[in-house]
Amino acid sequence: MTKLISPFKILARDENSKARTGILYTKHGMVRTPVFMPVATQACVKALTEEDLNYVGAECLLSNTYHLYLRPGTEALKKLGGLHNFMRWNKSILTDSGGFQVHSLSHLRKITEDGIWFKSHHDGSKHFFSPESVIESEAAIGSDIWTCLDVLMPNSAHKADLRRALATTKLWAERAAAHYKKIVPEQNIQQNEDGSFSVGHSILFGIIQGSIYPDLREEAAKHMARQDVHGFCIGGLSVGETLQEMNTAVEATIPHLPEGKPRYLMGLGTPIEILECIERGVDMFDCVWPTRVARNGQAMTSEGKVNIKNNAHRLSEEPLDKNCDCWVCKRYTRAYLSHLYRAGELTSHRLISIHNIRFLIKTMERVRAAILDGTFRQLKKEIIEKYK
Ligand code: PRF
Ligand code: ZN
């Protein structure tokens, strides 16, 4: 087992499941878990500003090495004082290594043992990512949590190909961790008397692949548990498998990971999926879902989904969600939001996005409180009833 300490303090565990609540410390402060991280792919959460993100209570954003490397470019970001200074965000940022985006966006992806060749989705220009170059890019971006380059395969791939891809992901994680140590020779993490941590540098998360196969997941998790990383991403899920398959893959992964390090399920999800994963021991989540559906007129509320395009809202003087504490719900009616949407006003995207992200972040606040006072199971049941 690795000796490396993770700046993660677990505050309480649920007695009836693997759920836990804690605090991940980064060089930009505290991230309380379970956490929902809004997605700021291109140094921006779509339709929102940094002020909105502080308002809704975001503590960590997810950004993307692939996108930022291509535009504005990692050298430009370095010159501009890093991503935090660029977008004026002073809380935590996690960067995805780009393994997923190279797979889903770029053309002509070619994987060698050394790295990935790909063509930019903007102009077709040719680029190369290696486990080491991605760490260098994340250092230039200056994010708080770096992730290792991985190979993502479709779940429909043959098992032999999945096995080969996993072998590459494992090798790349070792190389990324070795390169991290070259850039960050001193760990710069100290535990204080009260159990909190002081963190002087970015930390590193490994990515666990293995598709929906329990044996591959176990192999990947055991391997990653031996690496010098501060936390774990669970990748390769939420890519079209059933909820049952996803749950099985998570169950095959978590028992092989050390308790004291955080676990992040990449690219998930809806309230139901998030609750299922929290119950199985996952701590961190990100998803474009709340902002994507907002731009399509859909809101998540304490009573379930509300589609603002629905005729029933045209003359409604009700707020979007009467149990929500956000200023959109305090100030505007469904009738107004419905009008803005129909009129194609961009403000409707912004207002519903603010509400949806606040809704998910508040749900996480309720989950953390429920884990602390032993009522997580009840809360999960209550929320799932609304979203079935
Ligand atoms: N790998 C990386 N980023 C990701 C994923 C992955 O498997 C996923 C899968 N849902 C989302 N984002 N690097
Ligand atoms: Zn609201």
Short mmCIF file of C-alpha atoms and ligand atoms in Angstrom, two decimals:
data_model
loop_
_atom_site.label_atom_id
_atom_site.label_comp_id
_atom_site.label_asym_id
_atom_site.label_seq_id
_atom_site.Cartn_x
_atom_site.Cartn_y
_atom_site.Cartn_z
CA MET A 1 0.00 0.00 0.00
CA THR A 2 1.10 3.54 -0.63
CA LYS A 3 2.20 5.78 2.23
CA LEU A 4 0.99 8.94 0.55
CA ILE A 5 -1.58 10.85 2.60
CA SER A 6 -4.70 12.25 1.09
CA PRO A 7 -6.00 15.60 2.38
CA PHE A 8 -9.41 14.04 2.97
CA LYS A 9 -11.11 13.99 6.35
CA ILE A 10 -14.12 11.72 6.83
CA LEU A 11 -16.60 13.26 9.27
CA ALA A 12 -19.22 10.51 9.44
CA ARG A 13 -20.23 7.21 7.90
CA ASP A 14 -23.78 5.98 7.32
CA GLU A 15 -24.51 2.87 9.40
CA ASN A 16 -26.72 1.23 6.81
CA SER A 17 -24.67 1.74 3.67
CA LYS A 18 -21.22 2.73 2.41
CA ALA A 19 -22.16 6.43 2.28
CA ARG A 20 -19.82 8.84 4.00
CA THR A 21 -19.48 12.60 4.38
CA GLY A 22 -16.19 14.44 4.62
CA ILE A 23 -14.02 17.33 3.54
CA LEU A 24 -11.43 17.29 0.76
CA TYR A 25 -8.85 20.04 1.28
CA THR A 26 -7.17 21.66 -1.73
CA LYS A 27 -4.89 24.64 -2.20
CA HIS A 28 -8.05 26.70 -2.77
CA GLY A 29 -9.93 25.59 0.32
CA MET A 30 -12.49 23.02 1.34
CA VAL A 31 -14.71 20.80 -0.75
CA ARG A 32 -17.43 19.20 1.36
CA THR A 33 -18.44 15.74 0.17
CA PRO A 34 -20.62 14.26 -1.23
CA VAL A 35 -20.17 17.12 -3.69
CA PHE A 36 -21.71 18.07 -7.01
CA MET A 37 -19.22 19.88 -9.27
CA PRO A 38 -20.72 22.07 -12.01
CA VAL A 39 -19.07 21.55 -15.40
CA ALA A 40 -16.96 24.45 -16.71
CA THR A 41 -15.56 22.70 -19.78
CA GLN A 42 -14.29 25.83 -21.48
CA ALA A 43 -13.48 27.93 -18.39
CA CYS A 44 -17.17 28.68 -18.00
CA VAL A 45 -20.31 26.94 -16.76
CA LYS A 46 -22.64 27.55 -19.70
CA ALA A 47 -24.70 30.74 -19.28
CA LEU A 48 -23.30 31.46 -15.79
CA THR A 49 -20.65 33.69 -14.27
CA GLU A 50 -18.32 33.07 -11.37
CA GLU A 51 -20.63 35.24 -9.23
CA ASP A 52 -23.58 32.91 -9.97
CA LEU A 53 -21.46 29.88 -9.06
CA ASN A 54 -20.53 31.38 -5.71
CA TYR A 55 -24.19 32.23 -5.16
CA VAL A 56 -25.40 28.65 -5.71
CA GLY A 57 -22.75 27.34 -3.33
CA ALA A 58 -20.38 25.57 -5.73
CA GLU A 59 -17.14 24.57 -4.03
CA CYS A 60 -15.38 22.83 -6.91
CA LEU A 61 -15.73 23.13 -10.69
CA LEU A 62 -14.79 20.59 -13.32
CA SER A 63 -12.83 21.82 -16.31
CA ASN A 64 -11.23 20.08 -19.22
CA THR A 65 -7.59 19.72 -20.21
CA TYR A 66 -8.54 18.77 -23.78
CA HIS A 67 -10.59 21.93 -24.39
CA LEU A 68 -8.27 24.33 -22.58
CA TYR A 69 -5.19 22.88 -24.30
CA LEU A 70 -6.76 23.58 -27.71
CA ARG A 71 -8.29 26.93 -26.73
CA PRO A 72 -7.10 29.36 -25.34
CA GLY A 73 -4.02 27.05 -25.08
CA THR A 74 -2.15 26.00 -21.98
CA GLU A 75 0.74 28.41 -22.67
CA ALA A 76 -1.73 31.30 -22.89
CA LEU A 77 -3.34 30.24 -19.61
CA LYS A 78 0.05 30.05 -17.93
CA LYS A 79 0.83 33.60 -19.10
CA LEU A 80 -2.58 34.77 -17.84
CA GLY A 81 -1.92 33.46 -14.33
CA GLY A 82 -3.68 30.11 -14.63
CA LEU A 83 -7.33 29.18 -14.93
CA HIS A 84 -8.36 30.54 -11.51
CA ASN A 85 -7.12 34.00 -12.32
CA PHE A 86 -8.39 33.82 -15.93
CA MET A 87 -11.99 33.06 -14.96
CA ARG A 88 -11.82 34.85 -11.59
CA TRP A 89 -12.80 31.74 -9.66
CA ASN A 90 -11.06 31.35 -6.32
CA LYS A 91 -12.40 28.01 -5.12
CA SER A 92 -11.32 24.55 -6.25
CA ILE A 93 -11.05 23.26 -9.80
CA LEU A 94 -10.61 19.66 -10.95
CA THR A 95 -9.37 19.04 -14.49
CA ASP A 96 -10.33 16.01 -16.53
CA SER A 97 -7.25 14.62 -18.26
CA GLY A 98 -8.92 14.62 -21.66
CA GLY A 99 -9.04 10.83 -22.08
CA PHE A 100 -12.80 11.02 -22.55
CA GLN A 101 -12.92 14.13 -24.76
CA VAL A 102 -10.19 12.86 -27.09
CA HIS A 103 -12.38 9.81 -27.48
CA SER A 104 -15.70 11.57 -27.97
CA LEU A 105 -14.79 14.78 -29.82
CA SER A 106 -11.58 14.51 -31.75
CA HIS A 107 -11.10 12.85 -35.12
CA LEU A 108 -8.64 10.13 -35.99
CA ARG A 109 -7.73 9.09 -32.50
CA LYS A 110 -4.70 6.80 -32.58
CA ILE A 111 -3.49 5.18 -29.39
CA THR A 112 0.11 4.03 -29.08
CA GLU A 113 1.79 2.73 -25.97
CA ASP A 114 3.27 6.18 -25.54
CA GLY A 115 0.12 8.30 -25.78
CA ILE A 116 -2.74 9.44 -28.02
CA TRP A 117 -2.56 11.13 -31.42
CA PHE A 118 -5.68 13.10 -32.27
CA LYS A 119 -7.01 15.81 -34.52
CA SER A 120 -8.59 18.92 -33.04
CA HIS A 121 -12.36 19.16 -33.40
CA HIS A 122 -11.89 22.89 -34.20
CA ASP A 123 -9.51 22.85 -37.17
CA GLY A 124 -8.30 19.30 -37.71
CA SER A 125 -4.76 20.14 -36.53
CA LYS A 126 -2.79 17.17 -35.22
CA HIS A 127 -1.81 16.83 -31.54
CA PHE A 128 -0.31 14.32 -29.14
CA PHE A 129 -1.15 13.70 -25.48
CA SER A 130 1.07 11.56 -23.29
CA PRO A 131 0.55 10.84 -19.58
CA GLU A 132 3.42 13.26 -18.88
CA SER A 133 2.28 16.03 -21.25
CA VAL A 134 -1.20 16.01 -19.72
CA ILE A 135 0.31 16.51 -16.24
CA GLU A 136 2.32 19.43 -17.68
CA SER A 137 -0.87 20.92 -19.15
CA GLU A 138 -2.72 20.57 -15.85
CA ALA A 139 0.21 22.28 -14.11
CA ALA A 140 -0.03 25.19 -16.60
CA ILE A 141 -3.80 25.38 -16.05
CA GLY A 142 -3.10 25.40 -12.31
CA SER A 143 -6.10 23.29 -11.33
CA ASP A 144 -6.27 21.96 -7.76
CA ILE A 145 -7.01 18.35 -8.65
CA TRP A 146 -5.24 16.76 -11.62
CA THR A 147 -6.31 13.50 -13.25
CA CYS A 148 -4.22 10.93 -15.12
CA LEU A 149 -4.60 10.30 -18.85
CA ASP A 150 -6.76 7.21 -19.46
CA VAL A 151 -8.13 5.18 -22.36
CA LEU A 152 -11.89 5.11 -22.66
CA MET A 153 -13.51 2.31 -24.66
CA PRO A 154 -17.15 1.87 -25.63
CA ASN A 155 -18.92 -0.69 -23.42
CA SER A 156 -19.73 -2.66 -26.56
CA ALA A 157 -16.02 -3.36 -27.18
CA HIS A 158 -14.76 -6.95 -27.06
CA LYS A 159 -13.40 -7.99 -23.69
CA ALA A 160 -9.94 -8.64 -25.15
CA ASP A 161 -9.83 -5.02 -26.39
CA LEU A 162 -11.10 -3.73 -23.04
CA ARG A 163 -8.35 -5.72 -21.33
CA ARG A 164 -5.70 -4.22 -23.62
CA ALA A 165 -7.06 -0.70 -23.05
CA LEU A 166 -7.02 -1.26 -19.29
CA ALA A 167 -3.39 -2.39 -19.43
CA THR A 168 -2.55 0.91 -21.16
CA THR A 169 -4.58 2.97 -18.65
CA LYS A 170 -2.72 1.24 -15.79
CA LEU A 171 0.68 1.89 -17.34
CA TRP A 172 -0.22 5.54 -18.00
CA ALA A 173 -1.37 6.05 -14.40
CA GLU A 174 2.04 4.84 -13.20
CA ARG A 175 3.76 7.23 -15.61
CA ALA A 176 1.50 10.14 -14.60
CA ALA A 177 2.15 9.50 -10.89
CA ALA A 178 5.92 9.36 -11.53
CA HIS A 179 5.77 12.62 -13.48
CA TYR A 180 3.68 14.26 -10.78
CA LYS A 181 6.45 13.47 -8.30
CA LYS A 182 8.99 15.20 -10.57
CA ILE A 183 6.89 18.37 -10.68
CA VAL A 184 5.84 18.23 -7.02
CA PRO A 185 8.85 16.79 -5.21
CA GLU A 186 7.56 17.87 -1.80
CA GLN A 187 4.12 16.62 -0.95
CA ASN A 188 3.18 19.90 0.79
CA ILE A 189 0.31 18.33 2.69
CA GLN A 190 0.17 18.71 6.44
CA GLN A 191 -2.45 17.49 8.82
CA ASN A 192 -3.34 20.01 11.51
CA GLU A 193 -4.26 19.22 15.10
CA ASP A 194 -7.99 19.47 14.43
CA GLY A 195 -7.74 16.88 11.66
CA SER A 196 -7.96 19.44 8.83
CA PHE A 197 -5.22 19.65 6.20
CA SER A 198 -3.06 22.43 4.82
CA VAL A 199 -2.38 21.76 1.15
CA GLY A 200 0.34 23.63 -0.70
CA HIS A 201 0.05 22.15 -4.17
CA SER A 202 -2.24 20.46 -6.65
CA ILE A 203 -3.14 16.85 -5.89
CA LEU A 204 -3.47 13.87 -8.24
CA PHE A 205 -6.34 11.45 -8.89
CA GLY A 206 -5.97 8.18 -10.84
CA ILE A 207 -8.72 6.96 -13.19
CA ILE A 208 -10.13 3.46 -12.82
CA GLN A 209 -11.50 1.90 -16.02
CA GLY A 210 -12.75 -1.65 -16.70
CA SER A 211 -16.14 -1.08 -18.34
CA ILE A 212 -19.07 -3.03 -16.84
CA TYR A 213 -17.04 -6.17 -16.03
CA PRO A 214 -16.55 -6.83 -12.30
CA ASP A 215 -13.29 -8.74 -12.86
CA LEU A 216 -11.76 -5.87 -14.87
CA ARG A 217 -13.03 -3.31 -12.32
CA GLU A 218 -11.45 -5.28 -9.48
CA GLU A 219 -8.14 -5.55 -11.33
CA ALA A 220 -8.17 -1.81 -12.14
CA ALA A 221 -9.12 -0.78 -8.59
CA LYS A 222 -6.49 -2.99 -6.93
CA HIS A 223 -3.84 -1.59 -9.24
CA MET A 224 -4.85 2.02 -8.63
CA ALA A 225 -4.98 1.47 -4.85
CA ARG A 226 -1.23 0.74 -5.03
CA GLN A 227 -0.36 3.99 -6.85
CA ASP A 228 0.76 7.20 -5.21
CA VAL A 229 -2.43 9.14 -5.90
CA HIS A 230 -4.56 11.24 -3.55
CA GLY A 231 -7.91 10.05 -4.82
CA PHE A 232 -9.71 7.94 -7.41
CA CYS A 233 -11.86 8.67 -10.42
CA ILE A 234 -14.21 5.94 -11.56
CA GLY A 235 -14.32 6.35 -15.35
CA GLY A 236 -15.94 4.42 -18.17
CA LEU A 237 -19.44 4.58 -16.68
CA SER A 238 -22.53 6.59 -17.55
CA VAL A 239 -21.78 5.83 -21.19
CA GLY A 240 -24.99 3.98 -22.04
CA GLU A 241 -25.00 1.03 -19.62
CA THR A 242 -28.07 0.29 -17.46
CA LEU A 243 -28.33 1.59 -13.88
CA GLN A 244 -27.96 -2.04 -12.71
CA GLU A 245 -24.74 -2.49 -14.73
CA MET A 246 -23.37 0.77 -13.37
CA ASN A 247 -24.21 -0.20 -9.77
CA THR A 248 -22.51 -3.59 -10.25
CA ALA A 249 -19.37 -1.94 -11.65
CA VAL A 250 -19.24 0.50 -8.71
CA GLU A 251 -19.74 -2.36 -6.24
CA ALA A 252 -16.87 -4.24 -7.86
CA THR A 253 -14.60 -1.19 -7.56
CA ILE A 254 -15.11 0.45 -4.18
CA PRO A 255 -14.20 -2.45 -1.81
CA HIS A 256 -10.68 -2.51 -3.27
CA LEU A 257 -9.99 1.17 -2.60
CA PRO A 258 -8.57 2.54 0.66
CA GLU A 259 -11.23 4.16 2.88
CA GLY A 260 -9.27 7.34 3.45
CA LYS A 261 -9.14 8.66 -0.11
CA PRO A 262 -11.97 10.34 -2.07
CA ARG A 263 -13.79 8.67 -4.98
CA TYR A 264 -15.21 10.56 -7.94
CA LEU A 265 -17.61 9.06 -10.49
CA MET A 266 -16.98 10.91 -13.75
CA GLY A 267 -19.89 12.32 -15.73
CA LEU A 268 -22.86 11.43 -13.49
CA GLY A 269 -25.70 12.27 -13.31
CA THR A 270 -29.32 12.48 -12.42
CA PRO A 271 -30.43 12.69 -8.76
CA ILE A 272 -31.29 8.97 -8.71
CA GLU A 273 -27.92 7.89 -10.15
CA ILE A 274 -26.05 10.16 -7.77
CA LEU A 275 -27.91 8.79 -4.71
CA GLU A 276 -27.29 5.18 -5.79
CA CYS A 277 -23.58 5.91 -6.03
CA ILE A 278 -23.40 7.81 -2.72
CA GLU A 279 -24.96 4.77 -1.08
CA ARG A 280 -22.17 2.67 -2.59
CA GLY A 281 -19.40 4.94 -1.29
CA VAL A 282 -18.83 7.55 -4.02
CA ASP A 283 -17.97 11.09 -2.84
CA MET A 284 -17.77 13.34 -5.91
CA PHE A 285 -19.89 13.95 -9.00
CA ASP A 286 -20.06 16.17 -12.07
CA CYS A 287 -22.55 16.34 -14.87
CA VAL A 288 -23.66 18.63 -17.70
CA TRP A 289 -27.21 17.39 -17.17
CA PRO A 290 -28.59 20.24 -14.98
CA THR A 291 -27.34 22.97 -17.32
CA ARG A 292 -28.04 21.06 -20.54
CA VAL A 293 -31.68 20.35 -19.67
CA ALA A 294 -32.06 23.93 -18.37
CA ARG A 295 -31.29 25.20 -21.86
CA ASN A 296 -34.07 22.92 -23.03
CA GLY A 297 -36.58 24.40 -20.59
CA GLN A 298 -36.40 21.62 -18.03
CA ALA A 299 -36.11 22.19 -14.29
CA MET A 300 -35.44 19.81 -11.44
CA THR A 301 -37.57 20.65 -8.44
CA SER A 302 -38.46 19.25 -5.04
CA GLU A 303 -41.65 17.89 -6.66
CA GLY A 304 -39.88 16.22 -9.57
CA LYS A 305 -39.25 17.44 -13.13
CA VAL A 306 -40.95 20.58 -14.44
CA ASN A 307 -40.95 21.35 -18.14
CA ILE A 308 -41.39 25.07 -18.55
CA LYS A 309 -42.53 24.54 -22.18
CA ASN A 310 -45.68 22.89 -20.85
CA ASN A 311 -48.84 24.96 -21.53
CA ALA A 312 -49.93 24.55 -17.91
CA HIS A 313 -47.27 27.07 -16.85
CA ARG A 314 -48.25 29.86 -19.23
CA LEU A 315 -50.36 31.69 -16.67
CA SER A 316 -48.88 30.19 -13.51
CA GLU A 317 -47.85 32.66 -10.83
CA GLU A 318 -46.15 29.88 -8.87
CA PRO A 319 -42.36 29.88 -8.54
CA LEU A 320 -40.41 27.16 -10.37
CA ASP A 321 -39.99 25.37 -7.02
CA LYS A 322 -41.77 26.62 -3.93
CA ASN A 323 -39.30 24.79 -1.67
CA CYS A 324 -36.20 26.29 -3.32
CA ASP A 325 -34.13 29.03 -1.68
CA CYS A 326 -32.62 30.41 -4.93
CA TRP A 327 -33.31 33.97 -6.05
CA VAL A 328 -34.85 32.80 -9.32
CA CYS A 329 -37.55 30.98 -7.35
CA LYS A 330 -37.97 33.86 -4.93
CA ARG A 331 -38.37 36.46 -7.66
CA TYR A 332 -39.92 35.02 -10.84
CA THR A 333 -43.06 33.13 -11.81
CA ARG A 334 -43.35 30.07 -14.02
CA ALA A 335 -45.37 32.26 -16.40
CA TYR A 336 -42.43 34.62 -16.86
CA LEU A 337 -39.87 31.80 -17.28
CA SER A 338 -42.21 30.12 -19.74
CA HIS A 339 -42.49 33.34 -21.72
CA LEU A 340 -38.72 33.87 -21.76
CA TYR A 341 -38.20 30.34 -23.03
CA ARG A 342 -40.78 30.66 -25.82
CA ALA A 343 -39.42 34.06 -26.81
CA GLY A 344 -35.95 32.54 -27.17
CA GLU A 345 -34.53 34.87 -24.54
CA LEU A 346 -31.09 33.71 -23.39
CA THR A 347 -31.94 34.81 -19.86
CA SER A 348 -34.19 31.77 -19.56
CA HIS A 349 -31.12 29.52 -19.96
CA ARG A 350 -29.34 31.45 -17.25
CA LEU A 351 -32.22 31.50 -14.78
CA ILE A 352 -33.14 27.83 -15.09
CA SER A 353 -29.44 26.86 -14.95
CA ILE A 354 -29.01 28.80 -11.70
CA HIS A 355 -32.03 27.06 -10.23
CA ASN A 356 -31.02 23.55 -11.41
CA ILE A 357 -27.48 23.81 -10.07
CA ARG A 358 -28.73 25.28 -6.78
CA PHE A 359 -31.21 22.40 -6.58
CA LEU A 360 -28.48 19.75 -6.99
CA ILE A 361 -26.07 21.49 -4.62
CA LYS A 362 -28.82 21.86 -2.03
CA THR A 363 -29.67 18.17 -2.47
CA MET A 364 -26.02 17.42 -1.64
CA GLU A 365 -26.24 19.65 1.45
CA ARG A 366 -29.27 17.63 2.57
CA VAL A 367 -27.44 14.36 1.85
CA ARG A 368 -24.44 15.44 3.95
CA ALA A 369 -26.70 16.45 6.85
CA ALA A 370 -28.60 13.16 6.57
CA ILE A 371 -25.39 11.10 6.68
CA LEU A 372 -24.34 13.05 9.78
CA ASP A 373 -27.61 12.42 11.60
CA GLY A 374 -28.20 8.86 10.41
CA THR A 375 -31.19 9.48 8.10
CA PHE A 376 -29.59 8.98 4.67
CA ARG A 377 -31.73 5.95 3.73
CA GLN A 378 -34.95 7.90 4.42
CA LEU A 379 -33.81 10.91 2.43
CA LYS A 380 -32.78 8.73 -0.50
CA LYS A 381 -36.18 7.05 -0.54
CA GLU A 382 -37.96 10.39 -0.39
CA ILE A 383 -36.00 11.89 -3.30
CA ILE A 384 -36.24 8.77 -5.46
CA GLU A 385 -40.04 8.73 -5.03
CA LYS A 386 -40.12 12.15 -6.71
CA TYR A 387 -37.84 11.20 -9.59
CA LYS A 388 -39.01 7.71 -10.55
N1 PRF B 1 -12.52 9.24 -18.46
C1 PRF B 1 -12.21 10.58 -18.42
N2 PRF B 1 -13.17 11.52 -18.32
C2 PRF B 1 -14.47 11.13 -18.27
C3 PRF B 1 -14.84 9.78 -18.31
C4 PRF B 1 -13.82 8.77 -18.40
O1 PRF B 1 -14.06 7.56 -18.43
C5 PRF B 1 -16.24 9.76 -18.27
C6 PRF B 1 -17.11 8.58 -18.33
N3 PRF B 1 -18.41 8.86 -17.96
C7 PRF B 1 -16.66 11.09 -18.19
N4 PRF B 1 -15.57 11.90 -18.19
N5 PRF B 1 -10.94 10.94 -18.48
ZN ZN B 2 -34.76 27.75 -7.35
#
